[in-house]
CSV table of C-alpha atoms in Angstrom, one decimal:
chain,number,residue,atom,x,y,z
A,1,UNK,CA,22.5,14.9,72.9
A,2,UNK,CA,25.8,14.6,70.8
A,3,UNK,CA,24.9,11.1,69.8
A,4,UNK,CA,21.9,13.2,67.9
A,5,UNK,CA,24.5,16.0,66.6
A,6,UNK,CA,26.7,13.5,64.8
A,7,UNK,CA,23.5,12.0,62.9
A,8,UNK,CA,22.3,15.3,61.6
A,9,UNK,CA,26.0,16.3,60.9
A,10,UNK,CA,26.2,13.2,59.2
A,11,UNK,CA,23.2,13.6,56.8
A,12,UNK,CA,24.5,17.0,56.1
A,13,UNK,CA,27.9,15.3,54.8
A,14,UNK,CA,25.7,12.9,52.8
A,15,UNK,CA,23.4,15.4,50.9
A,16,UNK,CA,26.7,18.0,50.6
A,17,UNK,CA,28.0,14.7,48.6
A,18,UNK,CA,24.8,13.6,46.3
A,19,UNK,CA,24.6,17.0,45.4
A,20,UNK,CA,28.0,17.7,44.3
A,21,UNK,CA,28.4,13.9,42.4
A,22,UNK,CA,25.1,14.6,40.5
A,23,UNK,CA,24.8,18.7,39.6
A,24,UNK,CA,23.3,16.9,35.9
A,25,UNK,CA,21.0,14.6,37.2
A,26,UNK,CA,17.4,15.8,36.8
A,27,UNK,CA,14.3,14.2,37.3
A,28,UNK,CA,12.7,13.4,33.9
A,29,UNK,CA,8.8,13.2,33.9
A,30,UNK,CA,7.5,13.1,30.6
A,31,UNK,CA,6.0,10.6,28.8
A,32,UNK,CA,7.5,11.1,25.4
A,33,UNK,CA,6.2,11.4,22.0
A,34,UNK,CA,5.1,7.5,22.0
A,35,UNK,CA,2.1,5.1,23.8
A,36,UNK,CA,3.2,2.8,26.9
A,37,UNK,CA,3.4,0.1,24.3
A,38,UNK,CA,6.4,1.2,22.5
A,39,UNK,CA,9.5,-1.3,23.4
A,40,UNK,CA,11.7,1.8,23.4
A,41,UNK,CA,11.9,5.2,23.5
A,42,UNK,CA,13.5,6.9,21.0
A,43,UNK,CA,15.9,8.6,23.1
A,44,UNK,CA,16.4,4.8,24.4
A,45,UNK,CA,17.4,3.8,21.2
A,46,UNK,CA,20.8,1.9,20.9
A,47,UNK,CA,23.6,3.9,19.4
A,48,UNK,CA,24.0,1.1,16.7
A,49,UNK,CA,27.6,2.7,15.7
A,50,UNK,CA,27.1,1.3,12.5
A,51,UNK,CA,28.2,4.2,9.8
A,52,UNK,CA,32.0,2.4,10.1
A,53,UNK,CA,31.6,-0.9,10.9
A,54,UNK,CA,28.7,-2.4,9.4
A,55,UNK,CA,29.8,-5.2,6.3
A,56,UNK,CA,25.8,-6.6,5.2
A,57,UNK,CA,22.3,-5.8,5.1
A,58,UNK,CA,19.8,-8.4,6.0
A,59,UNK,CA,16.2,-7.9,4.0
A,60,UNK,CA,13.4,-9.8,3.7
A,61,UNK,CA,10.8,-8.9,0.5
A,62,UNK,CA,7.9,-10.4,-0.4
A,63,UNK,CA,7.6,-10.7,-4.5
A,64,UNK,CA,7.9,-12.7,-7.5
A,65,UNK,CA,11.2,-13.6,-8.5
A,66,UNK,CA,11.6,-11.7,-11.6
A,67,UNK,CA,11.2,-8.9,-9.3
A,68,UNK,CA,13.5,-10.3,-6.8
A,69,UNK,CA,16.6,-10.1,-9.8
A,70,UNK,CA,15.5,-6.8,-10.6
A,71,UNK,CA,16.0,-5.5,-6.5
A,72,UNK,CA,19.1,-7.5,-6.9
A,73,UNK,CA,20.6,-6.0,-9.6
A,74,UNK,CA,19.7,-2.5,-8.4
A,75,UNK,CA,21.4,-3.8,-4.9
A,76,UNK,CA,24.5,-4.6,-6.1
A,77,UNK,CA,25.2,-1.2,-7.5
A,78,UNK,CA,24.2,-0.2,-3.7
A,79,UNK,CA,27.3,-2.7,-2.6
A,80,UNK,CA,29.9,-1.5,-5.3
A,81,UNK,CA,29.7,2.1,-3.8
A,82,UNK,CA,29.8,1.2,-0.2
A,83,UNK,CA,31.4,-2.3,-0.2
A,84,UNK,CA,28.6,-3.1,2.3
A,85,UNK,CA,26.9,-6.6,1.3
A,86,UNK,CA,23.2,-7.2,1.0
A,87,UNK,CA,21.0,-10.5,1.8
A,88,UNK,CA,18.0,-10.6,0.1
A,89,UNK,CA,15.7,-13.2,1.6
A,90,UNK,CA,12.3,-14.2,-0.4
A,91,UNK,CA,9.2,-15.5,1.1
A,92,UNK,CA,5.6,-15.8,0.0
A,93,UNK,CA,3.4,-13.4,0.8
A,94,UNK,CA,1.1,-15.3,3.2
A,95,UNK,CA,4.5,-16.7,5.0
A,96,UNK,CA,5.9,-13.4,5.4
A,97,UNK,CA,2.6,-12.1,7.3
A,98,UNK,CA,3.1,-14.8,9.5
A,99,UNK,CA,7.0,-14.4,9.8
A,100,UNK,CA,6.2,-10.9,10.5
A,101,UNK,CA,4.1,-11.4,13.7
A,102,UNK,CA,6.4,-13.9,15.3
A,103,UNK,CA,9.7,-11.8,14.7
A,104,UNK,CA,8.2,-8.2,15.0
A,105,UNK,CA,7.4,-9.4,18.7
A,106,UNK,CA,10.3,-10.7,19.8
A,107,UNK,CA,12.7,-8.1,17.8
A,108,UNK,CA,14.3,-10.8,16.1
A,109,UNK,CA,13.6,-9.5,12.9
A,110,UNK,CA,16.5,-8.8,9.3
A,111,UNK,CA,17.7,-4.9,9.2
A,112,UNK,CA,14.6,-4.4,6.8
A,113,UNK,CA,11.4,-5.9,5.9
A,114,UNK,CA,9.0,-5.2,3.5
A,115,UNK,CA,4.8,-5.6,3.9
A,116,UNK,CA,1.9,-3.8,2.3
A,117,UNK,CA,2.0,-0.2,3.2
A,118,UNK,CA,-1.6,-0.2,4.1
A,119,UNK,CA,0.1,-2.4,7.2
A,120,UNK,CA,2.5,0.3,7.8
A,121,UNK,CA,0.5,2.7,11.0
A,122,UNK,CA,-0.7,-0.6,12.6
A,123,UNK,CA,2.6,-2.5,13.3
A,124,UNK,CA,3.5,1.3,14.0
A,125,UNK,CA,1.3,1.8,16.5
A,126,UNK,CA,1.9,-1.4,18.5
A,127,UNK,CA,5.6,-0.6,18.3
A,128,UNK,CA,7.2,-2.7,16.2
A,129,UNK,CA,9.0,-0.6,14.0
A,130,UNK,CA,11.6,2.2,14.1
A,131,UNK,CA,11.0,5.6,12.9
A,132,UNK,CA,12.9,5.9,9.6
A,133,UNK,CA,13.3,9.8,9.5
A,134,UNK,CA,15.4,9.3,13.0
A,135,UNK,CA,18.2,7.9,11.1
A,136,UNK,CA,17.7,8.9,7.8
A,137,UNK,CA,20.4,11.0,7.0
A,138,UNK,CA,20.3,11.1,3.1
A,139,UNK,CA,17.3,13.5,2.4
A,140,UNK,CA,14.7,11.1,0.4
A,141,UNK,CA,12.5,11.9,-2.6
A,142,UNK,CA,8.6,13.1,-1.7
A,143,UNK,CA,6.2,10.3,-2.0
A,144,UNK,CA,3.4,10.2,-3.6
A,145,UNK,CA,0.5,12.4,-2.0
A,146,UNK,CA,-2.2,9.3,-1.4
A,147,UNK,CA,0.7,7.6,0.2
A,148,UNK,CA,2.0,9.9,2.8
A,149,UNK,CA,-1.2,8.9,5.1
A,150,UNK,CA,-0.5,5.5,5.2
A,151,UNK,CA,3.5,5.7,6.5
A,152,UNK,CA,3.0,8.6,9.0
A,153,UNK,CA,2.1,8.2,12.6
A,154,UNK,CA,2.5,10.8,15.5
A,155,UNK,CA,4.5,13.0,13.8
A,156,UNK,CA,7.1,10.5,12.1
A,157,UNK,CA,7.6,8.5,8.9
A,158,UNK,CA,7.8,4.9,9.7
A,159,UNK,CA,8.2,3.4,5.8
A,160,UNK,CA,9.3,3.9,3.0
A,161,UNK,CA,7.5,3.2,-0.3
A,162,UNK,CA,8.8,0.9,-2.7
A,163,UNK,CA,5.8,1.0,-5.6
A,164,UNK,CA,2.4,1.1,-6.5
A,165,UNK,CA,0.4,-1.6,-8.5
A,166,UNK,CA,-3.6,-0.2,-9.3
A,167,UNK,CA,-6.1,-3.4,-10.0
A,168,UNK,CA,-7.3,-2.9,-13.4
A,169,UNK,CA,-10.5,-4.2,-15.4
A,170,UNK,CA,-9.5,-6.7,-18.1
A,171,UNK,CA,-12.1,-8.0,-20.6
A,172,UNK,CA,-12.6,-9.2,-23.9
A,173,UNK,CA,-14.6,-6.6,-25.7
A,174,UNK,CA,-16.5,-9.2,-27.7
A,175,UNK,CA,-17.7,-11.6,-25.0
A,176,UNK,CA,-19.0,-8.4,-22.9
A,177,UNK,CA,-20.4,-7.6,-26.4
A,178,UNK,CA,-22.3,-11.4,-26.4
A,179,UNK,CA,-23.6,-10.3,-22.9
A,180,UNK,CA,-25.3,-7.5,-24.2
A,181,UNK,CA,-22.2,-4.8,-22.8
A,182,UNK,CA,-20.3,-2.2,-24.7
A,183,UNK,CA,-18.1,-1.9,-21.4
A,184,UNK,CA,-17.8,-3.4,-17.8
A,185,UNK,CA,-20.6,-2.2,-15.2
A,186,UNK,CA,-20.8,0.5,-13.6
A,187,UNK,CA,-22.9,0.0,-10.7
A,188,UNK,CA,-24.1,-2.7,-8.1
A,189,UNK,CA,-27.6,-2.8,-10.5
A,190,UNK,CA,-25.0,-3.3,-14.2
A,191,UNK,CA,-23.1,-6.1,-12.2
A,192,UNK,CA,-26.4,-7.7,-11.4
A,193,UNK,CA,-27.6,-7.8,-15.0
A,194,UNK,CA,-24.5,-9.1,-15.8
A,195,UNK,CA,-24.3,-11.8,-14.4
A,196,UNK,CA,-28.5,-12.7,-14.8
A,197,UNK,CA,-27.0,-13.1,-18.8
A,198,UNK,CA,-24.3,-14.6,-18.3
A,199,UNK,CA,-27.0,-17.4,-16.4
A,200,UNK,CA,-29.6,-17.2,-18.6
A,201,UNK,CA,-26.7,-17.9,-21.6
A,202,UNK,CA,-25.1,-21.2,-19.5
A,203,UNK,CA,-29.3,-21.9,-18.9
A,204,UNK,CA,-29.2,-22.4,-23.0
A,205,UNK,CA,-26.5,-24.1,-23.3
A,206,UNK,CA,-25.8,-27.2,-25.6
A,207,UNK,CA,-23.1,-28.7,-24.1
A,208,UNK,CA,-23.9,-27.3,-20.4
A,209,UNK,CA,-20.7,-28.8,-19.2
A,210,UNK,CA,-18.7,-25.9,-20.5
A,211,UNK,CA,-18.1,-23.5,-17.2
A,212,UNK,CA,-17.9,-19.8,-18.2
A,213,UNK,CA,-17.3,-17.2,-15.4
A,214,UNK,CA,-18.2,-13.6,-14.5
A,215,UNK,CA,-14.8,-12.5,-12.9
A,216,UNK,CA,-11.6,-13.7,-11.8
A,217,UNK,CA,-9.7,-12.1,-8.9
A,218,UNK,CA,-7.0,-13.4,-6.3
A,219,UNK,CA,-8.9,-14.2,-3.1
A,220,UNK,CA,-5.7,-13.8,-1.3
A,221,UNK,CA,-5.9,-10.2,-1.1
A,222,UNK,CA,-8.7,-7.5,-0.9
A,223,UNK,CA,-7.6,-5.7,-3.8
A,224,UNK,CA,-9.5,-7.0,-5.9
A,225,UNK,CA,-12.3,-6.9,-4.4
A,226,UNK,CA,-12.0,-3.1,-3.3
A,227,UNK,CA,-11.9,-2.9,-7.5
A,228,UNK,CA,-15.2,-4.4,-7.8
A,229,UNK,CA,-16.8,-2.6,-5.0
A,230,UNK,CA,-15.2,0.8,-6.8
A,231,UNK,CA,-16.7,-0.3,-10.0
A,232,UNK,CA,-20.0,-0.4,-8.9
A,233,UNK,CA,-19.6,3.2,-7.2
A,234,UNK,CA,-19.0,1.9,-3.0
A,235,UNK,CA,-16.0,2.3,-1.0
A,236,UNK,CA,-14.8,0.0,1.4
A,237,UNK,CA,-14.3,3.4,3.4
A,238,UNK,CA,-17.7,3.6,3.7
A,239,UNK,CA,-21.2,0.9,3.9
A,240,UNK,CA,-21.2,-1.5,1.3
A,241,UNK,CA,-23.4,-4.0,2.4
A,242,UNK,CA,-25.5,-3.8,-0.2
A,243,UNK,CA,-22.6,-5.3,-2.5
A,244,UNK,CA,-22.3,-8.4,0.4
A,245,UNK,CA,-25.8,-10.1,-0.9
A,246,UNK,CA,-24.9,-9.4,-4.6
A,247,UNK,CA,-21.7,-11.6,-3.4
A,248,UNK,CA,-23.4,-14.0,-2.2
A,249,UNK,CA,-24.9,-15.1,-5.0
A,250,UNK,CA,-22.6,-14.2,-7.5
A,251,UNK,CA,-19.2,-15.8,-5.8
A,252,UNK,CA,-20.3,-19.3,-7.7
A,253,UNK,CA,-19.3,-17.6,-11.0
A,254,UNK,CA,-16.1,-15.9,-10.0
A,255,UNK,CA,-13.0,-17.9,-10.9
A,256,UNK,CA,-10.4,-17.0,-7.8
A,257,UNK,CA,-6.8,-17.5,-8.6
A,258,UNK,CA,-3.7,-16.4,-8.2
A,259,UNK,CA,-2.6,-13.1,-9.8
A,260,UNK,CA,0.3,-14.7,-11.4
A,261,UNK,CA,-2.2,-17.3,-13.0
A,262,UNK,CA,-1.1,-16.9,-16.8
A,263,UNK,CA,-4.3,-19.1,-17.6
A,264,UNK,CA,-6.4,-16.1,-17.2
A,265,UNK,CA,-5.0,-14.6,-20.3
A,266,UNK,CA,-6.5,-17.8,-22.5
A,267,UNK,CA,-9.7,-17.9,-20.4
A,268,UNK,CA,-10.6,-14.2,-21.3
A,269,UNK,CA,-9.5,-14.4,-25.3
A,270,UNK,CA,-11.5,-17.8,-25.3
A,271,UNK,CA,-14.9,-16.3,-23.9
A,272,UNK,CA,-14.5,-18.6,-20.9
A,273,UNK,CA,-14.0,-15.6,-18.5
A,274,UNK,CA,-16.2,-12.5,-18.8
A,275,UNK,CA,-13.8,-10.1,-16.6
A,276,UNK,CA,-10.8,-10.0,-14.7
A,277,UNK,CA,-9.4,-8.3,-11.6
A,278,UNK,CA,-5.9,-8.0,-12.3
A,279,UNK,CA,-2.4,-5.5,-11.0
A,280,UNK,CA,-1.8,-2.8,-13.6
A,281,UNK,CA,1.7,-4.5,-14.0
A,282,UNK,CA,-0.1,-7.7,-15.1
A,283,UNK,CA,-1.6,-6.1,-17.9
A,284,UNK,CA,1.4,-4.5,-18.9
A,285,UNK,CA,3.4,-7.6,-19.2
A,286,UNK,CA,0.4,-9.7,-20.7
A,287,UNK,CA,-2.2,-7.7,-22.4
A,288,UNK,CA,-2.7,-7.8,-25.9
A,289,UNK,CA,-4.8,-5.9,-28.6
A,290,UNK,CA,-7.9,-8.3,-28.6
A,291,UNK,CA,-8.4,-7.1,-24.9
A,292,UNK,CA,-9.1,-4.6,-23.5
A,293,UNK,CA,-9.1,-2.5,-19.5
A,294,UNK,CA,-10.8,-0.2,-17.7
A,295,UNK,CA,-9.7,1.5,-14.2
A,296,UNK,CA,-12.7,0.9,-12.0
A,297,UNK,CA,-12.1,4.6,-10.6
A,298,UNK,CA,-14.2,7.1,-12.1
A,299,UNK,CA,-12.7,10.5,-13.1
A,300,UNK,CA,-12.3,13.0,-9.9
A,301,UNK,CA,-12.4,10.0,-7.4
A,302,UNK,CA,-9.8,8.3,-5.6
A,303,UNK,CA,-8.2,5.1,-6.5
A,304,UNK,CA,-8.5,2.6,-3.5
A,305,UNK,CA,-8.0,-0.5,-5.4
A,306,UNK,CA,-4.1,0.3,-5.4
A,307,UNK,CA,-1.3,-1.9,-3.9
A,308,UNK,CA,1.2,-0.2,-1.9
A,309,UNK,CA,4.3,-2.0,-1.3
A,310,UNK,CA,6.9,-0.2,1.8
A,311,UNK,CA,10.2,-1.1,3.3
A,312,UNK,CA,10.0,-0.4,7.2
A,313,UNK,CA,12.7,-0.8,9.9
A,314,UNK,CA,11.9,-3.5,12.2
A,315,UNK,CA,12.4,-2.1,15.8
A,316,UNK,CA,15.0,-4.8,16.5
A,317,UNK,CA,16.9,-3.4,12.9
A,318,UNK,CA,20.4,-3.5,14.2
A,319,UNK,CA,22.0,-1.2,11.7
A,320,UNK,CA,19.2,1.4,10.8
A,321,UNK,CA,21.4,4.0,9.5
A,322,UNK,CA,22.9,1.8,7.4
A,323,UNK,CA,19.3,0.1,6.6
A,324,UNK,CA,18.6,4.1,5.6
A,325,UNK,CA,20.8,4.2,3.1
A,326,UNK,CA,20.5,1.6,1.3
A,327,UNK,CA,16.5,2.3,1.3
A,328,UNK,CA,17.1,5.7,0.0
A,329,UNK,CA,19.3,4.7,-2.9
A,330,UNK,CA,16.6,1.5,-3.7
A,331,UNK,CA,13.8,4.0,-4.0
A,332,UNK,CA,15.9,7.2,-5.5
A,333,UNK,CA,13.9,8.3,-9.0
A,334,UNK,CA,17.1,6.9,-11.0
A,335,UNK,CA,16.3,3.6,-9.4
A,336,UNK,CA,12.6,3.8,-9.3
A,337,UNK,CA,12.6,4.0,-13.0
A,338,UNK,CA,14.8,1.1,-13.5
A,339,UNK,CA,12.4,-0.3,-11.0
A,340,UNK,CA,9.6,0.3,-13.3
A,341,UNK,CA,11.5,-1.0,-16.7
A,342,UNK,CA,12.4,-4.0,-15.0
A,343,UNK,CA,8.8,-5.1,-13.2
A,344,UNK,CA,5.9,-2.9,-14.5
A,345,UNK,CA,5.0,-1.7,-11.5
A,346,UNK,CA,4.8,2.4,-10.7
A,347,UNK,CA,7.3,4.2,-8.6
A,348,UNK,CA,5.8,5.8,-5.5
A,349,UNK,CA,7.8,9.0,-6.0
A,350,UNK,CA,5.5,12.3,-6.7
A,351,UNK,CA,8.2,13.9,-8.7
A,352,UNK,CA,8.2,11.1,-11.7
A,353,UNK,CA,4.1,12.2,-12.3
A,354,UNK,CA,4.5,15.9,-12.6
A,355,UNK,CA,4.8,16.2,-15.1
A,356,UNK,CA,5.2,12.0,-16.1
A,357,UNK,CA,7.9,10.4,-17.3
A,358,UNK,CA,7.8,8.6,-21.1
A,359,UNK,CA,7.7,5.7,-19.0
A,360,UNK,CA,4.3,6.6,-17.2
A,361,UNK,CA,2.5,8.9,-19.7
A,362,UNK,CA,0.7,5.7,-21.7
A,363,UNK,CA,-1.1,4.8,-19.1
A,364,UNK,CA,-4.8,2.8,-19.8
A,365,UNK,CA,-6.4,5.8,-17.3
A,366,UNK,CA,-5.7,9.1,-16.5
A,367,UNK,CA,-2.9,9.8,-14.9
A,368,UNK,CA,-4.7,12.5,-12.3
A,369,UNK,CA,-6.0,9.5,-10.6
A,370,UNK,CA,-2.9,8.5,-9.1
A,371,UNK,CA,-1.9,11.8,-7.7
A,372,UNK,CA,-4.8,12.8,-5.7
A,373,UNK,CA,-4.3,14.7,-2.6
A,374,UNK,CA,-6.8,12.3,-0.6
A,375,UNK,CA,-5.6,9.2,1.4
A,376,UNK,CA,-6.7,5.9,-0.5
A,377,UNK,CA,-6.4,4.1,2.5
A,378,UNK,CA,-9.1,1.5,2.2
A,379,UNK,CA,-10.0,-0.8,5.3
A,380,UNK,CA,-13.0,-0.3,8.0
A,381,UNK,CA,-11.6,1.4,10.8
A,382,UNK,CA,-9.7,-0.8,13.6
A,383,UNK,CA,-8.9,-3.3,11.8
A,384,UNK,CA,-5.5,-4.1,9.9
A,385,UNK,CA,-5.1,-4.9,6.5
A,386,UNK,CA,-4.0,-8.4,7.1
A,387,UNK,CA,-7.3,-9.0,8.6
A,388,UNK,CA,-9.6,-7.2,6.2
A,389,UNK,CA,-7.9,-9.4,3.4
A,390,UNK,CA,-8.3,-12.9,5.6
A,391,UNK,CA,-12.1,-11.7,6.3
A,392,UNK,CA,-12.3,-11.0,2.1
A,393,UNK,CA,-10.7,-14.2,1.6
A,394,UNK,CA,-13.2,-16.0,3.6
A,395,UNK,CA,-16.3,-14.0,1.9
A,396,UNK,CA,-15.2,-15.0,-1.8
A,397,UNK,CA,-15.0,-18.6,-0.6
A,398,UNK,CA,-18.2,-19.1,0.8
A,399,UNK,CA,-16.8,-19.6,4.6
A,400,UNK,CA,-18.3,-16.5,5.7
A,401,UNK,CA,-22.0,-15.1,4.4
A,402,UNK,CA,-22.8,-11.7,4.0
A,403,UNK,CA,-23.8,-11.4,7.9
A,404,UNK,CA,-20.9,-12.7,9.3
A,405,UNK,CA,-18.3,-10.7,7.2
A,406,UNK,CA,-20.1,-7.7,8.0
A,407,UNK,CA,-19.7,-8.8,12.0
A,408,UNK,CA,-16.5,-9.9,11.5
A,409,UNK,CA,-15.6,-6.6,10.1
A,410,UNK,CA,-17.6,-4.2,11.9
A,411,UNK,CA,-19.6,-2.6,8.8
A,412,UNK,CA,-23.0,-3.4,11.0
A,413,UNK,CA,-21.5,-0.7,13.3
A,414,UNK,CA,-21.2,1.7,11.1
């Protein structure tokens, strides 16, 4: 009987202790703001201390190297103020997609990365990145409307927009002119007469050797091809299969290329080349007054066929307030216009457009297309961008027909 005494006096002791070492400790049961798949929480977070101590940057962009000086130069005004040095590493677009997946899983990734913001909610989603508006202590600029979709998720920001590029129409007013148009097409049924002249023309021939084509576009992306399908009225929002046959048939007569392919330029003055899907900032550095272009948007309608470029954190980011500051002075409107000076290409920031700078107002469209209130986000549903472009890519080239793109991408689901 006291043998049993002195145990329950002793658990007594024991629980008197626990409860007097731990009067904070409470049982935490919620889930938190983010899916099973995030790496960390954010309240998990490492306190990276960085505000004092950090010396350099690490960033890796994707973009041509005039582009790259021009983020250099803008940089090093960044490094003058805070003494904090910046590594700017280049890689091609298709290497940094694949740079990307390896490093985003295993968090071994530079203090910033850039990729196309229509990428932004999916390596969101699977938790790859961190949520800029956590550690952004210098209040940023709004971005454009049409852009906010594509960098929020679950109530936070995870990117920051660096640009916008629209895909523009180019033509030579007098070839169209030989192919019986005043103007591009309009619709799937315009695109198909088209291109019956441009046979029947190469069918009559004398020297049949001479290749002439319909349209050039860069088959590494799907802008261009979200261009075409807006020129002839579909979205790749919604069902354009009807497009896929037309595709088909036409893809022998599209010249596919790089967008950086200065050949282009010769090929449309010379008549060789009908029409070309080309960046806005393309035609701005090369257009000239025997061309002219044509935004294949219509008035009142959004404008898909628009490049988005974003900086995100990676979730490994080491120094993400640090990252945060240097990503708001980068895209501040002093620096976006610099930006624009320097490569062409628009600044994402709303307050440059209302109303628009010198810089923007002589634009080849209206302006009001670029500051819709709607999301341009353009892919079927479920699939990332990357994969949308690589099923694209594979259409144009004649690996995949028009049934197996639409399987590949789920339209024939729809």
């Amino acid at each position: 009987m006291l043998k049993r005494k002195n145990y329950w006096l002793l658990f007594a002791v024991l629980l008197l202790a626990l409860t007097s070492l731990s009067p904070s400790m409470e049982l935490d049961t919620a889930e938190g703001d983010y899916p099973p798949r995030q790496p960390q929480r954010l309240s998990e977070q490492p306190d990276s201390g960085d505000k004092n101590n950090v010396t350099s940057l690490n960033i890796r962009v994707s973009m041509s190297s005039g582009e790259l000086k021009a983020l250099q130069r803008i940089s090093s005004n960044f490094t003058l103020s805070t003494g904090i040095q910046v590594f700017i590493s280049n890689v091609d677009n298709e290497e940094n997609a694949a740079m990307l997946k390896t490093e985003l899983a295993t968090m071994e990734s530079p203090d910033i990365i850039m990729t196309d913001g229509r990428n932004i909610a999916d390596l969101a989603t699977r938790g790859y990145l961190l949520p800029v508006d956590v550690y952004q202590s210098v209040p940023g600029s709004v971005p454009l409307t049409v852009l906010i979709p594509q960098m929020q998720w679950n109530g936070y920001n995870w990117g920051i927009p660096l640009d916008i590029d629209p895909y523009v129409l180019v033509y030579s007013p007098q070839r169209l002119a030989e192919l019986g148009f005043a103007e591009p097409p309009e619709s799937l049924e315009e695109w198909g007469g088209l291109l019956n002249q441009l046979r029947g023309q190469q069918e009559q021939e004398e020297e049949p050797g001479t290749e002439k084509y319909l349209l050039a576009m860069d088959s590494r992306n799907a802008y261009g091809f979200s261009a075409l399908l807006e020129s002839m009225g579909l979205s790749m929002n919604g069902d354009y299969t009807p497009a896929l046959d037309w595709v088909q048939v036409a893809r022998s007569y599209f010249y596919l290329s790089s967008r950086f392919n200065t050949e282009l330029w010769d090929m449309l003055q010379s008549g060789k080349l009908a029409l070309a899907v080309l960046p806005l900032s393309e035609w701005q550095k090369n257009g000239n007054a025997s061309l002219s272009v044509k935004a294949p948007a219509k008035s009142g309608t959004i404008y898909e066929a628009m490049q988005s470029r974003f900086f995100a954190l990676p979730a490994g980011s080491a120094n993400p307030e640090t990252a945060v500051n240097w990503l708001a002075y980068i895209t501040s409107a002093t620096a976006q216009l610099e930006w624009l000076e320097n490569t062409n290409r628009l600044p994402a920031l709303e307050e440059l457009y209302n109303p628009a700078q010198p810089e923007i107002a002589g634009l080849p469209f209206d302006i009001n297309l670029l500051i819709a209130e709607e999301d341009v986000t353009a892919q079927p549903d479920g699939l990332s961008w990357d994969a949308v472009s690589d099923a694209v890519t594979l259409l144009l080239t004649g690996k995949l027909d028009a049934a197996e793109y639409t399987a590949a991408t789920g339209l024939d689901s729809e």
